[in-house]
mmCIF file of C-alpha atoms in Angstrom:
data_model
loop_
_atom_site.group_PDB
_atom_site.id
_atom_site.type_symbol
_atom_site.label_atom_id
_atom_site.label_comp_id
_atom_site.label_asym_id
_atom_site.label_seq_id
_atom_site.Cartn_x
_atom_site.Cartn_y
_atom_site.Cartn_z
ATOM 1 C CA MET A 1 -8.417 4.741 11.898
ATOM 2 C CA THR A 2 -7.255 4.737 15.634
ATOM 3 C CA SER A 3 -4.343 6.879 17.101
ATOM 4 C CA THR A 4 -2.188 3.390 17.058
ATOM 5 C CA ASN A 5 -3.016 3.033 13.372
ATOM 6 C CA LYS A 6 -5.418 0.532 13.397
ATOM 7 C CA SER A 7 -8.667 0.476 11.390
ATOM 8 C CA PHE A 8 -12.100 -1.189 12.617
ATOM 9 C CA CYS A 9 -15.574 -1.973 11.843
ATOM 10 C CA ILE A 10 -18.279 -0.230 13.089
ATOM 11 C CA ALA A 11 -21.095 -2.118 11.723
ATOM 12 C CA TYR A 12 -21.766 -5.328 9.785
ATOM 13 C CA ALA A 13 -25.008 -5.809 7.328
ATOM 14 C CA ILE A 14 -26.067 -8.402 5.433
ATOM 15 C CA ILE A 15 -28.193 -7.342 2.414
ATOM 16 C CA CYS A 16 -29.996 -9.712 -0.108
ATOM 17 C CA LYS A 17 -28.947 -7.882 -3.196
ATOM 18 C CA GLU A 18 -26.216 -5.866 -4.398
ATOM 19 C CA ARG A 19 -28.430 -2.566 -5.453
ATOM 20 C CA ARG A 20 -27.990 1.014 -4.826
ATOM 21 C CA GLY A 21 -31.165 1.089 -2.736
ATOM 22 C CA ASN A 22 -29.870 -1.414 -0.353
ATOM 23 C CA TYR A 23 -26.764 0.268 -0.087
ATOM 24 C CA VAL A 24 -28.064 3.694 0.711
ATOM 25 C CA TRP A 25 -30.400 2.132 3.470
ATOM 26 C CA VAL A 26 -27.398 0.512 4.891
ATOM 27 C CA LEU A 27 -25.271 3.608 4.656
ATOM 28 C CA GLU A 28 -28.228 5.935 5.813
ATOM 29 C CA ARG A 29 -28.270 3.497 9.133
ATOM 30 C CA ILE A 30 -24.629 4.022 9.917
ATOM 31 C CA LYS A 31 -24.702 7.904 9.160
ATOM 32 C CA ALA A 32 -27.520 8.140 11.813
ATOM 33 C CA MET A 33 -25.359 6.662 14.303
ATOM 34 C CA LEU A 34 -22.459 8.987 13.851
ATOM 35 C CA HIS A 35 -21.629 12.347 14.977
ATOM 36 C CA GLU A 36 -21.055 14.940 12.525
ATOM 37 C CA CYS A 37 -17.213 15.180 13.596
ATOM 38 C CA MET A 38 -17.213 11.365 12.690
ATOM 39 C CA MET A 39 -18.509 11.107 9.126
ATOM 40 C CA PRO A 40 -15.955 9.234 7.011
ATOM 41 C CA ARG A 41 -13.523 11.487 4.862
ATOM 42 C CA VAL A 42 -12.330 8.527 2.849
ATOM 43 C CA ILE A 43 -14.166 5.371 1.515
ATOM 44 C CA VAL A 44 -12.269 2.389 0.001
ATOM 45 C CA THR A 45 -14.664 -0.070 -2.091
ATOM 46 C CA ASP A 46 -14.203 -2.347 -5.201
ATOM 47 C CA ARG A 47 -15.642 -0.755 -8.433
ATOM 48 C CA GLU A 48 -19.035 -2.004 -7.350
ATOM 49 C CA LEU A 49 -20.832 0.998 -9.266
ATOM 50 C CA ALA A 50 -24.083 0.635 -7.027
ATOM 51 C CA LEU A 51 -22.093 0.886 -3.853
ATOM 52 C CA ILE A 52 -19.801 3.756 -5.528
ATOM 53 C CA ASN A 53 -23.003 5.801 -6.128
ATOM 54 C CA ALA A 54 -24.626 4.925 -2.559
ATOM 55 C CA CYS A 55 -21.626 6.316 -1.008
ATOM 56 C CA SER A 56 -21.859 9.422 -3.052
ATOM 57 C CA LYS A 57 -25.350 10.158 -2.271
ATOM 58 C CA VAL A 58 -24.979 9.376 1.714
ATOM 59 C CA PHE A 59 -21.371 10.666 2.212
ATOM 60 C CA PRO A 60 -21.150 13.218 -0.506
ATOM 61 C CA ASN A 61 -18.319 14.923 1.071
ATOM 62 C CA ALA A 62 -16.137 11.609 1.348
ATOM 63 C CA THR A 63 -13.353 10.883 -1.148
ATOM 64 C CA ARG A 64 -14.072 7.610 -2.694
ATOM 65 C CA LEU A 65 -11.041 5.254 -3.648
ATOM 66 C CA LEU A 66 -10.808 1.948 -5.240
ATOM 67 C CA CYS A 67 -9.220 -1.206 -3.841
ATOM 68 C CA HIS A 68 -5.814 -1.788 -5.287
ATOM 69 C CA PHE A 69 -6.325 -5.539 -4.381
ATOM 70 C CA HIS A 70 -9.680 -5.848 -6.517
ATOM 71 C CA ILE A 71 -8.161 -3.806 -9.333
ATOM 72 C CA GLU A 72 -5.080 -6.404 -9.489
ATOM 73 C CA GLN A 73 -7.493 -9.499 -9.271
ATOM 74 C CA ASN A 74 -9.424 -8.056 -12.261
ATOM 75 C CA ILE A 75 -6.124 -7.314 -14.536
ATOM 76 C CA VAL A 76 -5.476 -10.810 -13.954
ATOM 77 C CA ARG A 77 -8.551 -12.357 -14.967
ATOM 78 C CA HIS A 78 -8.579 -10.243 -17.866
ATOM 79 C CA CYS A 79 -4.846 -9.899 -18.953
ATOM 80 C CA LYS A 80 -2.628 -12.812 -17.692
ATOM 81 C CA GLN A 81 -3.364 -15.447 -20.174
ATOM 82 C CA GLY A 82 -0.518 -15.658 -22.643
ATOM 83 C CA PHE A 83 2.244 -14.369 -20.342
ATOM 84 C CA ASN A 84 4.932 -16.429 -18.770
ATOM 85 C CA LYS A 85 5.633 -15.933 -15.253
ATOM 86 C CA GLU A 86 8.741 -13.638 -15.633
ATOM 87 C CA VAL A 87 7.252 -11.698 -18.206
ATOM 88 C CA TRP A 88 3.781 -11.221 -16.252
ATOM 89 C CA GLY A 89 6.063 -10.091 -13.334
ATOM 90 C CA LYS A 90 7.513 -7.524 -15.348
ATOM 91 C CA PHE A 91 4.195 -6.020 -16.320
ATOM 92 C CA MET A 92 2.907 -6.226 -12.721
ATOM 93 C CA SER A 93 5.931 -4.112 -11.864
ATOM 94 C CA TYR A 94 5.153 -1.605 -14.590
ATOM 95 C CA TRP A 95 1.646 -1.672 -13.372
ATOM 96 C CA ARG A 96 2.386 -0.960 -9.926
ATOM 97 C CA ARG A 97 4.660 1.795 -10.782
ATOM 98 C CA VAL A 98 1.939 3.549 -12.634
ATOM 99 C CA CYS A 99 -0.331 2.999 -9.719
ATOM 100 C CA GLU A 100 2.459 4.267 -7.213
ATOM 101 C CA SER A 101 3.207 7.457 -9.298
ATOM 102 C CA ALA A 102 3.626 10.212 -6.755
ATOM 103 C CA SER A 103 2.712 13.321 -9.248
ATOM 104 C CA GLU A 104 0.851 13.729 -12.527
ATOM 105 C CA PRO A 105 4.201 14.006 -14.384
ATOM 106 C CA MET A 106 5.644 10.881 -13.170
ATOM 107 C CA TYR A 107 2.285 9.207 -13.795
ATOM 108 C CA LYS A 108 2.588 10.229 -17.613
ATOM 109 C CA TYR A 109 6.002 9.187 -17.760
ATOM 110 C CA ASN A 110 5.259 5.617 -16.029
ATOM 111 C CA LEU A 111 2.264 5.293 -18.080
ATOM 112 C CA GLU A 112 4.356 6.003 -21.227
ATOM 113 C CA LYS A 113 6.995 3.611 -20.279
ATOM 114 C CA MET A 114 4.471 0.830 -19.643
ATOM 115 C CA TYR A 115 2.997 1.306 -22.876
ATOM 116 C CA ASN A 116 6.153 1.129 -24.582
ATOM 117 C CA ARG A 117 7.242 -1.992 -23.066
ATOM 118 C CA LEU A 118 3.676 -3.538 -23.911
ATOM 119 C CA VAL A 119 4.236 -2.311 -27.576
ATOM 120 C CA VAL A 120 7.571 -3.952 -27.864
ATOM 121 C CA THR A 121 6.158 -7.378 -26.764
ATOM 122 C CA ASN A 122 3.203 -7.187 -29.018
ATOM 123 C CA ARG A 123 0.703 -6.718 -26.171
ATOM 124 C CA GLU A 124 -1.236 -3.610 -27.059
ATOM 125 C CA SER A 125 -4.318 -5.078 -26.070
ATOM 126 C CA VAL A 126 -3.086 -5.437 -22.613
ATOM 127 C CA PHE A 127 -2.613 -1.695 -22.343
ATOM 128 C CA ASP A 128 -5.904 -0.980 -24.137
ATOM 129 C CA TYR A 129 -7.555 -3.063 -21.267
ATOM 130 C CA VAL A 130 -6.027 -1.527 -18.332
ATOM 131 C CA TYR A 131 -6.236 1.964 -19.813
ATOM 132 C CA GLU A 132 -10.081 1.861 -20.958
ATOM 133 C CA ASN A 133 -11.103 -0.153 -17.662
ATOM 134 C CA TRP A 134 -9.019 1.314 -15.189
ATOM 135 C CA LEU A 135 -7.000 4.528 -16.058
ATOM 136 C CA LYS A 136 -9.085 6.468 -18.267
ATOM 137 C CA ASP A 137 -12.084 7.155 -15.868
ATOM 138 C CA TYR A 138 -10.816 5.846 -12.450
ATOM 139 C CA LYS A 139 -7.249 6.813 -12.008
ATOM 140 C CA GLU A 140 -8.003 9.616 -9.606
ATOM 141 C CA MET A 141 -9.555 6.851 -7.336
ATOM 142 C CA PHE A 142 -6.361 4.609 -6.982
ATOM 143 C CA VAL A 143 -3.111 6.404 -8.461
ATOM 144 C CA TYR A 144 -1.080 7.884 -5.530
ATOM 145 C CA ALA A 145 -0.717 11.186 -7.316
ATOM 146 C CA TRP A 146 -4.408 11.919 -6.920
ATOM 147 C CA THR A 147 -5.276 9.545 -4.071
ATOM 148 C CA ASP A 148 -2.316 11.293 -1.697
ATOM 149 C CA LYS A 149 -4.051 14.581 -1.950
ATOM 150 C CA CYS A 150 -6.528 13.514 0.532
ATOM 151 C CA ARG A 151 -5.457 12.003 4.003
ATOM 152 C CA ASN A 152 -6.055 8.214 3.622
ATOM 153 C CA PHE A 153 -3.596 7.036 6.018
ATOM 154 C CA GLY A 154 -2.220 4.485 3.545
ATOM 155 C CA GLN A 155 -5.777 2.768 3.201
ATOM 156 C CA ARG A 156 -5.652 1.318 -0.190
ATOM 157 C CA THR A 157 -7.603 -1.956 0.088
ATOM 158 C CA THR A 158 -10.603 -3.561 1.309
ATOM 159 C CA ASN A 159 -8.789 -6.791 2.740
ATOM 160 C CA ARG A 160 -9.769 -6.418 6.253
ATOM 161 C CA VAL A 161 -13.404 -6.194 5.214
ATOM 162 C CA GLU A 162 -12.852 -9.156 2.557
ATOM 163 C CA SER A 163 -11.228 -11.317 5.240
ATOM 164 C CA GLN A 164 -14.358 -10.752 7.937
ATOM 165 C CA HIS A 165 -16.739 -11.311 4.817
ATOM 166 C CA ALA A 166 -14.833 -14.634 4.411
ATOM 167 C CA ASN A 167 -15.145 -15.655 8.078
ATOM 168 C CA LEU A 168 -18.839 -15.106 7.943
ATOM 169 C CA LYS A 169 -19.315 -17.114 5.207
ATOM 170 C CA ARG A 170 -17.623 -19.770 6.587
ATOM 171 C CA TYR A 171 -19.682 -19.748 9.792
ATOM 172 C CA VAL A 172 -22.963 -19.558 7.590
ATOM 173 C CA THR A 173 -21.923 -22.287 5.633
ATOM 174 C CA ARG A 174 -20.980 -24.526 8.563
ATOM 175 C CA GLY A 175 -24.887 -24.784 9.263
ATOM 176 C CA SER A 176 -25.424 -21.453 11.336
ATOM 177 C CA SER A 177 -28.438 -19.450 10.185
ATOM 178 C CA LEU A 178 -28.537 -15.762 9.928
ATOM 179 C CA GLU A 179 -31.168 -15.922 12.664
ATOM 180 C CA ARG A 180 -28.365 -17.093 15.123
ATOM 181 C CA ILE A 181 -25.685 -14.645 13.816
ATOM 182 C CA ALA A 182 -27.956 -11.715 14.315
ATOM 183 C CA ARG A 183 -28.577 -12.863 17.844
#
């Protein structure tokens, strides 16, 4: 993060498989370029466990956060069917309140409120999904009550990286080779 509140990329890497060893190799190369005072304090990723584990190994002191956008996309994929537009919007509003809870007591309150609303509409399975897959083991990595304990400058998504990745894929798809990109 710069003094003008802008983030920027310091490196790009193309790997053949999303495996822990490949991620570790890339992250170690990045670490070698940085001075001690420049080590990342916060790393935001999707829930790619190989990447999370590699970040833990190479940057053990960095706080690891999960991307809100990717979490919501996952919930849409697994839970949206069977909701009409209005009810889905209400559920997502409850979900965001849970995620944006500023304290643990507020988190518990918002979680219970979301649970009760889902029970009333006979959608306990949606609560079960978000709790079992996201909240139970990962809430400390994306709910504000925990993530705001570290300075993250409001970085809660990987959108900037995802946008650059999409641009690179479009460039390669149009007939360019990786060799030409690397030059």
